[in-house]
XYZ file of C-alpha atoms in Angstrom:
389
model
C 74.634 -14.969 -67.148
C 72.782 -14.751 -63.843
C 74.287 -15.627 -60.257
C 71.997 -15.525 -57.177
C 73.646 -13.638 -53.685
C 73.585 -15.514 -50.656
C 73.720 -14.174 -47.335
C 77.160 -14.926 -45.001
C 76.408 -17.678 -42.159
C 78.837 -17.638 -39.724
C 80.213 -21.407 -39.008
C 82.370 -23.301 -37.510
C 84.914 -26.232 -38.750
C 82.448 -28.792 -37.755
C 79.561 -26.680 -40.255
C 76.642 -26.992 -37.094
C 76.348 -23.378 -36.512
C 77.214 -22.905 -33.026
C 79.763 -22.421 -30.918
C 79.771 -25.903 -29.561
C 82.559 -28.403 -30.375
C 81.613 -32.109 -31.281
C 81.283 -34.079 -27.883
C 80.921 -31.265 -25.574
C 78.018 -30.840 -23.226
C 76.234 -27.836 -22.738
C 75.058 -28.462 -19.009
C 76.148 -26.250 -16.151
C 78.425 -28.301 -13.627
C 76.654 -29.444 -10.639
C 78.662 -27.920 -7.994
C 80.637 -29.809 -4.586
C 77.132 -29.776 -2.167
C 78.582 -27.931 1.315
C 79.208 -31.115 4.288
C 77.046 -30.667 7.127
C 78.773 -32.458 10.196
C 76.848 -33.365 12.654
C 76.217 -31.168 15.832
C 76.188 -31.953 19.928
C 74.712 -30.323 22.834
C 75.217 -31.107 26.136
C 72.881 -30.525 29.019
C 71.970 -31.823 32.411
C 69.969 -31.386 35.211
C 71.947 -27.944 36.236
C 73.922 -25.721 34.013
C 77.302 -27.774 32.938
C 79.246 -25.340 34.673
C 77.895 -25.617 38.292
C 77.094 -29.858 38.144
C 76.158 -31.443 41.724
C 78.052 -34.891 42.531
C 75.088 -37.040 40.979
C 73.941 -34.832 37.939
C 74.429 -36.847 34.364
C 75.132 -35.481 30.874
C 72.805 -35.479 27.914
C 73.422 -35.762 24.783
C 71.300 -34.153 21.597
C 72.875 -34.837 17.936
C 72.088 -33.043 14.995
C 72.436 -34.846 11.322
C 74.552 -37.841 13.390
C 74.619 -40.206 16.389
C 76.418 -40.451 19.273
C 78.750 -42.905 18.859
C 81.155 -42.794 21.879
C 81.783 -40.140 25.166
C 84.996 -39.842 27.183
C 85.492 -38.109 30.225
C 88.848 -36.649 31.981
C 89.687 -34.402 34.689
C 92.039 -31.984 35.063
C 95.204 -34.669 35.473
C 93.868 -36.152 32.193
C 92.655 -39.415 34.413
C 89.426 -40.492 32.257
C 86.825 -40.881 34.337
C 84.486 -44.016 34.163
C 80.835 -43.782 33.161
C 77.924 -45.596 31.247
C 76.270 -44.106 28.359
C 72.545 -45.271 27.532
C 70.289 -43.565 25.482
C 72.550 -40.640 25.269
C 72.603 -40.050 28.770
C 76.043 -40.582 30.209
C 76.156 -41.374 34.257
C 79.463 -41.157 35.859
C 80.399 -44.290 38.167
C 81.620 -42.127 40.998
C 79.834 -38.932 41.572
C 81.795 -35.379 40.491
C 84.449 -34.059 42.893
C 82.996 -30.394 44.010
C 84.680 -27.411 42.472
C 86.332 -29.676 39.533
C 86.518 -29.064 36.251
C 86.536 -32.111 33.487
C 86.285 -32.226 29.522
C 84.250 -34.346 27.543
C 85.098 -35.584 24.370
C 82.292 -37.326 22.158
C 82.492 -38.825 18.953
C 79.262 -38.159 16.584
C 78.772 -40.552 13.548
C 77.695 -37.885 10.981
C 74.505 -38.611 9.041
C 75.980 -36.587 5.796
C 78.526 -38.782 3.765
C 79.987 -35.998 2.469
C 81.157 -34.680 6.097
C 83.139 -37.815 6.414
C 82.749 -40.545 9.283
C 82.643 -38.850 12.193
C 83.036 -35.406 14.448
C 84.819 -35.135 17.193
C 83.312 -32.855 19.623
C 85.223 -31.257 22.890
C 83.487 -29.427 25.719
C 84.032 -27.764 28.849
C 82.353 -28.717 31.905
C 82.421 -27.995 35.809
C 81.173 -28.944 39.187
C 79.915 -26.478 41.506
C 81.838 -25.227 44.482
C 79.634 -26.546 47.528
C 80.819 -27.743 50.612
C 81.447 -31.377 52.074
C 80.123 -33.349 54.628
C 82.157 -36.746 56.365
C 80.492 -39.543 57.840
C 82.368 -41.889 59.888
C 81.679 -45.135 61.621
C 82.294 -45.142 65.603
C 84.241 -47.985 67.261
C 85.455 -49.505 63.782
C 87.748 -52.450 64.446
C 86.933 -52.600 68.105
C 85.563 -55.388 70.627
C 82.775 -54.176 72.389
C 79.999 -54.099 75.059
C 76.400 -56.056 74.175
C 74.873 -52.587 74.655
C 76.878 -50.823 71.758
C 74.425 -50.048 68.544
C 76.194 -49.344 65.306
C 77.114 -45.219 65.102
C 77.343 -43.355 61.800
C 78.139 -40.175 62.817
C 77.848 -37.197 60.806
C 80.250 -33.972 61.062
C 77.707 -31.365 60.152
C 73.857 -31.984 60.627
C 71.491 -33.916 58.001
C 68.955 -31.171 58.305
C 65.986 -32.767 55.947
C 64.528 -36.031 56.375
C 64.159 -36.903 52.710
C 67.774 -36.759 52.781
C 68.332 -38.790 55.819
C 65.601 -41.432 53.933
C 68.330 -41.787 51.130
C 71.327 -42.170 53.536
C 69.195 -44.615 55.505
C 68.468 -46.602 52.561
C 71.983 -46.627 51.411
C 72.871 -48.105 54.266
C 74.253 -51.835 53.856
C 74.770 -54.727 57.299
C 76.010 -58.208 57.480
C 74.828 -58.967 61.336
C 76.232 -62.617 62.227
C 74.337 -64.041 63.632
C 71.222 -62.303 62.316
C 69.622 -60.513 65.008
C 66.374 -58.083 64.719
C 67.256 -54.626 64.889
C 66.396 -51.356 63.176
C 67.606 -48.177 62.303
C 66.970 -44.744 63.960
C 68.075 -41.125 64.174
C 69.004 -40.084 67.629
C 69.492 -36.571 66.151
C 70.308 -35.375 62.819
C 74.075 -35.877 63.202
C 73.544 -39.868 64.774
C 72.408 -42.242 62.464
C 72.782 -45.607 64.379
C 71.219 -49.645 64.430
C 70.362 -51.188 67.404
C 69.161 -54.692 67.960
C 65.876 -55.135 69.426
C 67.517 -56.581 72.847
C 71.041 -55.905 73.923
C 73.535 -57.929 71.011
C 74.272 -61.853 71.348
C 77.748 -62.476 72.720
C 80.249 -62.743 69.771
C 78.447 -61.084 66.796
C 79.982 -60.190 63.960
C 79.186 -57.098 62.417
C 79.886 -55.079 59.313
C 78.367 -51.997 57.721
C 78.902 -50.356 54.357
C 76.970 -47.350 53.011
C 77.706 -45.862 49.683
C 76.881 -42.198 50.648
C 79.573 -40.603 48.405
C 77.742 -37.783 46.028
C 74.108 -37.900 48.440
C 73.522 -34.147 49.666
C 72.976 -33.414 53.162
C 71.740 -29.981 52.774
C 71.058 -27.671 49.979
C 74.546 -26.828 49.517
C 76.173 -29.712 51.304
C 77.516 -32.889 49.778
C 78.872 -36.558 51.276
C 82.754 -37.138 50.047
C 82.934 -40.142 50.729
C 81.830 -43.488 51.387
C 81.600 -45.613 55.154
C 82.341 -48.807 55.926
C 83.401 -50.301 59.480
C 82.923 -53.383 61.248
C 83.311 -54.333 65.360
C 82.800 -57.919 67.540
C 80.835 -58.190 70.519
C 82.501 -59.460 73.387
C 81.006 -60.799 76.413
C 77.712 -59.719 77.740
C 78.892 -57.256 80.631
C 75.969 -55.353 82.250
C 76.623 -52.945 85.409
C 73.489 -52.182 87.545
C 73.429 -49.314 89.838
C 70.627 -48.783 92.624
C 71.605 -45.373 92.926
C 69.176 -44.966 96.222
C 70.942 -48.528 97.541
C 74.241 -47.229 96.726
C 75.403 -50.574 95.313
C 76.322 -51.769 92.032
C 76.156 -55.770 90.487
C 78.275 -56.429 87.625
C 76.357 -59.083 85.511
C 78.719 -61.103 83.419
C 77.302 -63.728 81.339
C 73.888 -63.203 83.070
C 75.590 -64.131 86.399
C 76.615 -61.488 89.017
C 80.437 -61.660 89.240
C 80.579 -58.811 91.891
C 78.757 -56.729 94.013
C 79.879 -53.224 95.205
C 79.292 -50.548 97.303
C 79.425 -47.239 95.504
C 78.321 -43.589 96.001
C 77.013 -41.637 93.363
C 75.270 -37.863 92.648
C 74.496 -36.001 96.019
C 70.501 -34.892 95.869
C 70.360 -31.335 93.804
C 69.003 -30.487 89.846
C 72.545 -30.974 88.630
C 74.384 -33.216 90.362
C 71.608 -36.349 90.946
C 72.810 -39.253 89.118
C 70.236 -39.991 86.119
C 68.215 -43.144 85.742
C 68.234 -45.015 83.046
C 70.015 -47.495 80.420
C 73.709 -45.414 79.377
C 76.463 -47.406 77.854
C 80.280 -46.902 78.482
C 81.695 -44.440 75.443
C 85.179 -44.561 76.514
C 87.794 -45.657 79.211
C 90.840 -43.660 80.580
C 92.985 -44.628 83.133
C 93.754 -41.269 84.324
C 91.399 -38.634 83.751
C 91.407 -34.867 84.786
C 87.927 -33.745 86.196
C 87.280 -30.162 85.468
C 84.088 -29.049 86.516
C 83.911 -25.956 84.713
C 83.764 -28.343 81.112
C 80.135 -29.096 82.987
C 78.702 -25.739 83.596
C 80.839 -25.407 87.192
C 83.172 -22.196 86.565
C 85.968 -21.857 88.270
C 85.504 -19.606 91.361
C 82.006 -21.295 92.238
C 81.530 -22.954 95.746
C 80.843 -25.894 93.529
C 83.972 -26.131 91.087
C 86.660 -29.408 91.235
C 89.753 -29.970 89.261
C 90.994 -33.421 90.298
C 92.739 -36.629 89.010
C 91.425 -39.555 88.953
C 92.370 -43.468 88.326
C 90.078 -46.037 86.119
C 87.575 -43.447 84.613
C 84.502 -44.707 82.579
C 81.969 -42.119 80.724
C 78.954 -43.234 81.165
C 77.428 -39.442 79.635
C 78.591 -36.741 77.444
C 78.062 -34.523 80.386
C 79.983 -35.738 83.089
C 79.005 -38.878 84.183
C 81.706 -41.183 84.744
C 82.266 -44.221 86.754
C 86.077 -44.229 88.839
C 88.023 -44.333 91.613
C 87.396 -42.312 94.548
C 88.970 -43.031 97.386
C 87.992 -40.026 99.374
C 84.574 -40.995 99.792
C 85.056 -44.837 100.292
C 83.327 -44.069 103.841
C 80.044 -42.836 102.145
C 80.302 -45.542 99.668
C 77.198 -48.266 100.309
C 76.026 -45.713 102.270
C 75.280 -42.119 101.121
C 75.582 -40.714 97.808
C 77.908 -37.430 97.799
C 79.525 -37.192 94.331
C 78.464 -34.551 92.081
C 77.009 -36.974 89.762
C 79.436 -39.627 89.061
C 79.601 -43.154 90.411
C 82.239 -43.459 92.547
C 83.995 -46.659 93.529
C 87.108 -47.697 95.757
C 90.255 -47.517 93.817
C 90.703 -51.533 94.396
C 87.154 -51.970 92.556
C 87.737 -49.241 90.315
C 90.257 -51.261 88.859
C 89.264 -54.796 88.710
C 85.851 -52.629 87.525
C 88.105 -51.100 84.800
C 90.093 -53.820 83.351
C 86.612 -56.034 82.901
C 84.873 -53.548 81.047
C 84.724 -52.191 77.394
C 83.070 -49.661 75.621
C 79.610 -50.705 74.881
C 78.786 -52.234 77.944
C 75.267 -51.182 79.255
C 74.703 -49.044 82.669
C 71.477 -49.737 83.479
C 70.598 -46.909 86.124
C 67.415 -46.960 88.544
C 66.636 -45.178 91.825
C 66.891 -41.732 91.436
C 64.333 -38.936 90.004
C 66.281 -37.355 87.205
C 65.895 -39.069 84.133
C 68.727 -40.015 81.292
C 68.218 -38.114 78.131
C 68.715 -39.484 74.523
C 71.323 -36.702 73.752
C 73.478 -36.934 76.837
C 75.025 -40.177 75.766
C 74.619 -43.391 73.449
C 70.891 -42.577 73.965
C 69.197 -45.331 72.001
C 68.216 -47.647 74.679
C 66.208 -44.611 76.087
C 63.608 -45.840 74.105
C 61.566 -49.101 74.056
C 61.534 -51.261 70.792
C 58.271 -49.410 69.588
C 59.582 -45.849 69.977
C 63.058 -46.632 68.770
C 61.663 -47.870 64.937
C 59.730 -44.517 65.276
C 63.193 -42.961 64.894
C 63.898 -44.214 61.327
C 63.435 -42.024 58.606
C 61.636 -44.227 56.381
């Protein structure tokens, strides 16, 4: 009996000749994917560590979308702003030399990264200089010649910057009157009516100036707001060559007053032109050194006067001058001021207010705009040309 030999075969318990168990897959397991969260880049018109007051924040997101932005200051107070099309604009300009924290919430495109990603970033405004504007004669009752005066502590050199400031101003005048803005110089913006104000006019002015530049390294840090009321019409007409003043109240001459004005001379003759009462003081020390006549000069003086009303920054006043009463009405003997008797000066002082026009005629020395509230040195056409717009 012959038996055939067979080759030895390795088998498993299931008899399939492999190392696999019944029901097991031979495929390699799929690895868990690496999450790809959204990423954020924040930029601005300038480096985000040197933001200027008006700069917006610009957000660029990869692998997601921008959902929300929150900005806080160093005291953890929220800074309000508007987010639109990836640009966040602060409602109020950035404060200078201040650090802020930006917290952005991003929606992830990759579901494995979770629904959202939060990104925190430090930003900072630049360390610039400040400028401040103020409304003069706020909350006062003024004369019919007082313009609206916005005075800047530091000059606004650039014409484009002056134009932006002018555009930011808003007026409420009742009753309405024709008028215009003009820059008397680079630190004074004025609005004057075409003619003197109507009596009883109410004036309110507002300027959203905060954050506007006034130079390459200086910005306004506050808005401005103010108001005044116009009282009765009081116009002082000084006839220099006739040594006389007519006080016109609401269109009628209330009193004619003998006066003395500045004696002949390049620095003493009283200036012709329309001035405006700037300030009033019951007692004033007149010191010639403040107008360039030093102590020791033969023309030096220092004297206390009563009922003084300033009409120029260069030293012209209307005041009581009892020492010159013999010359009042007949000769000009002062250093440039308009001198009255004490009784007339007291009456006039009690009648008048800042803003009353003082119209001077009769001398060959002209009042210059920079020497006082000089908006009335210009005719209407000339004044309009001083606008920055």
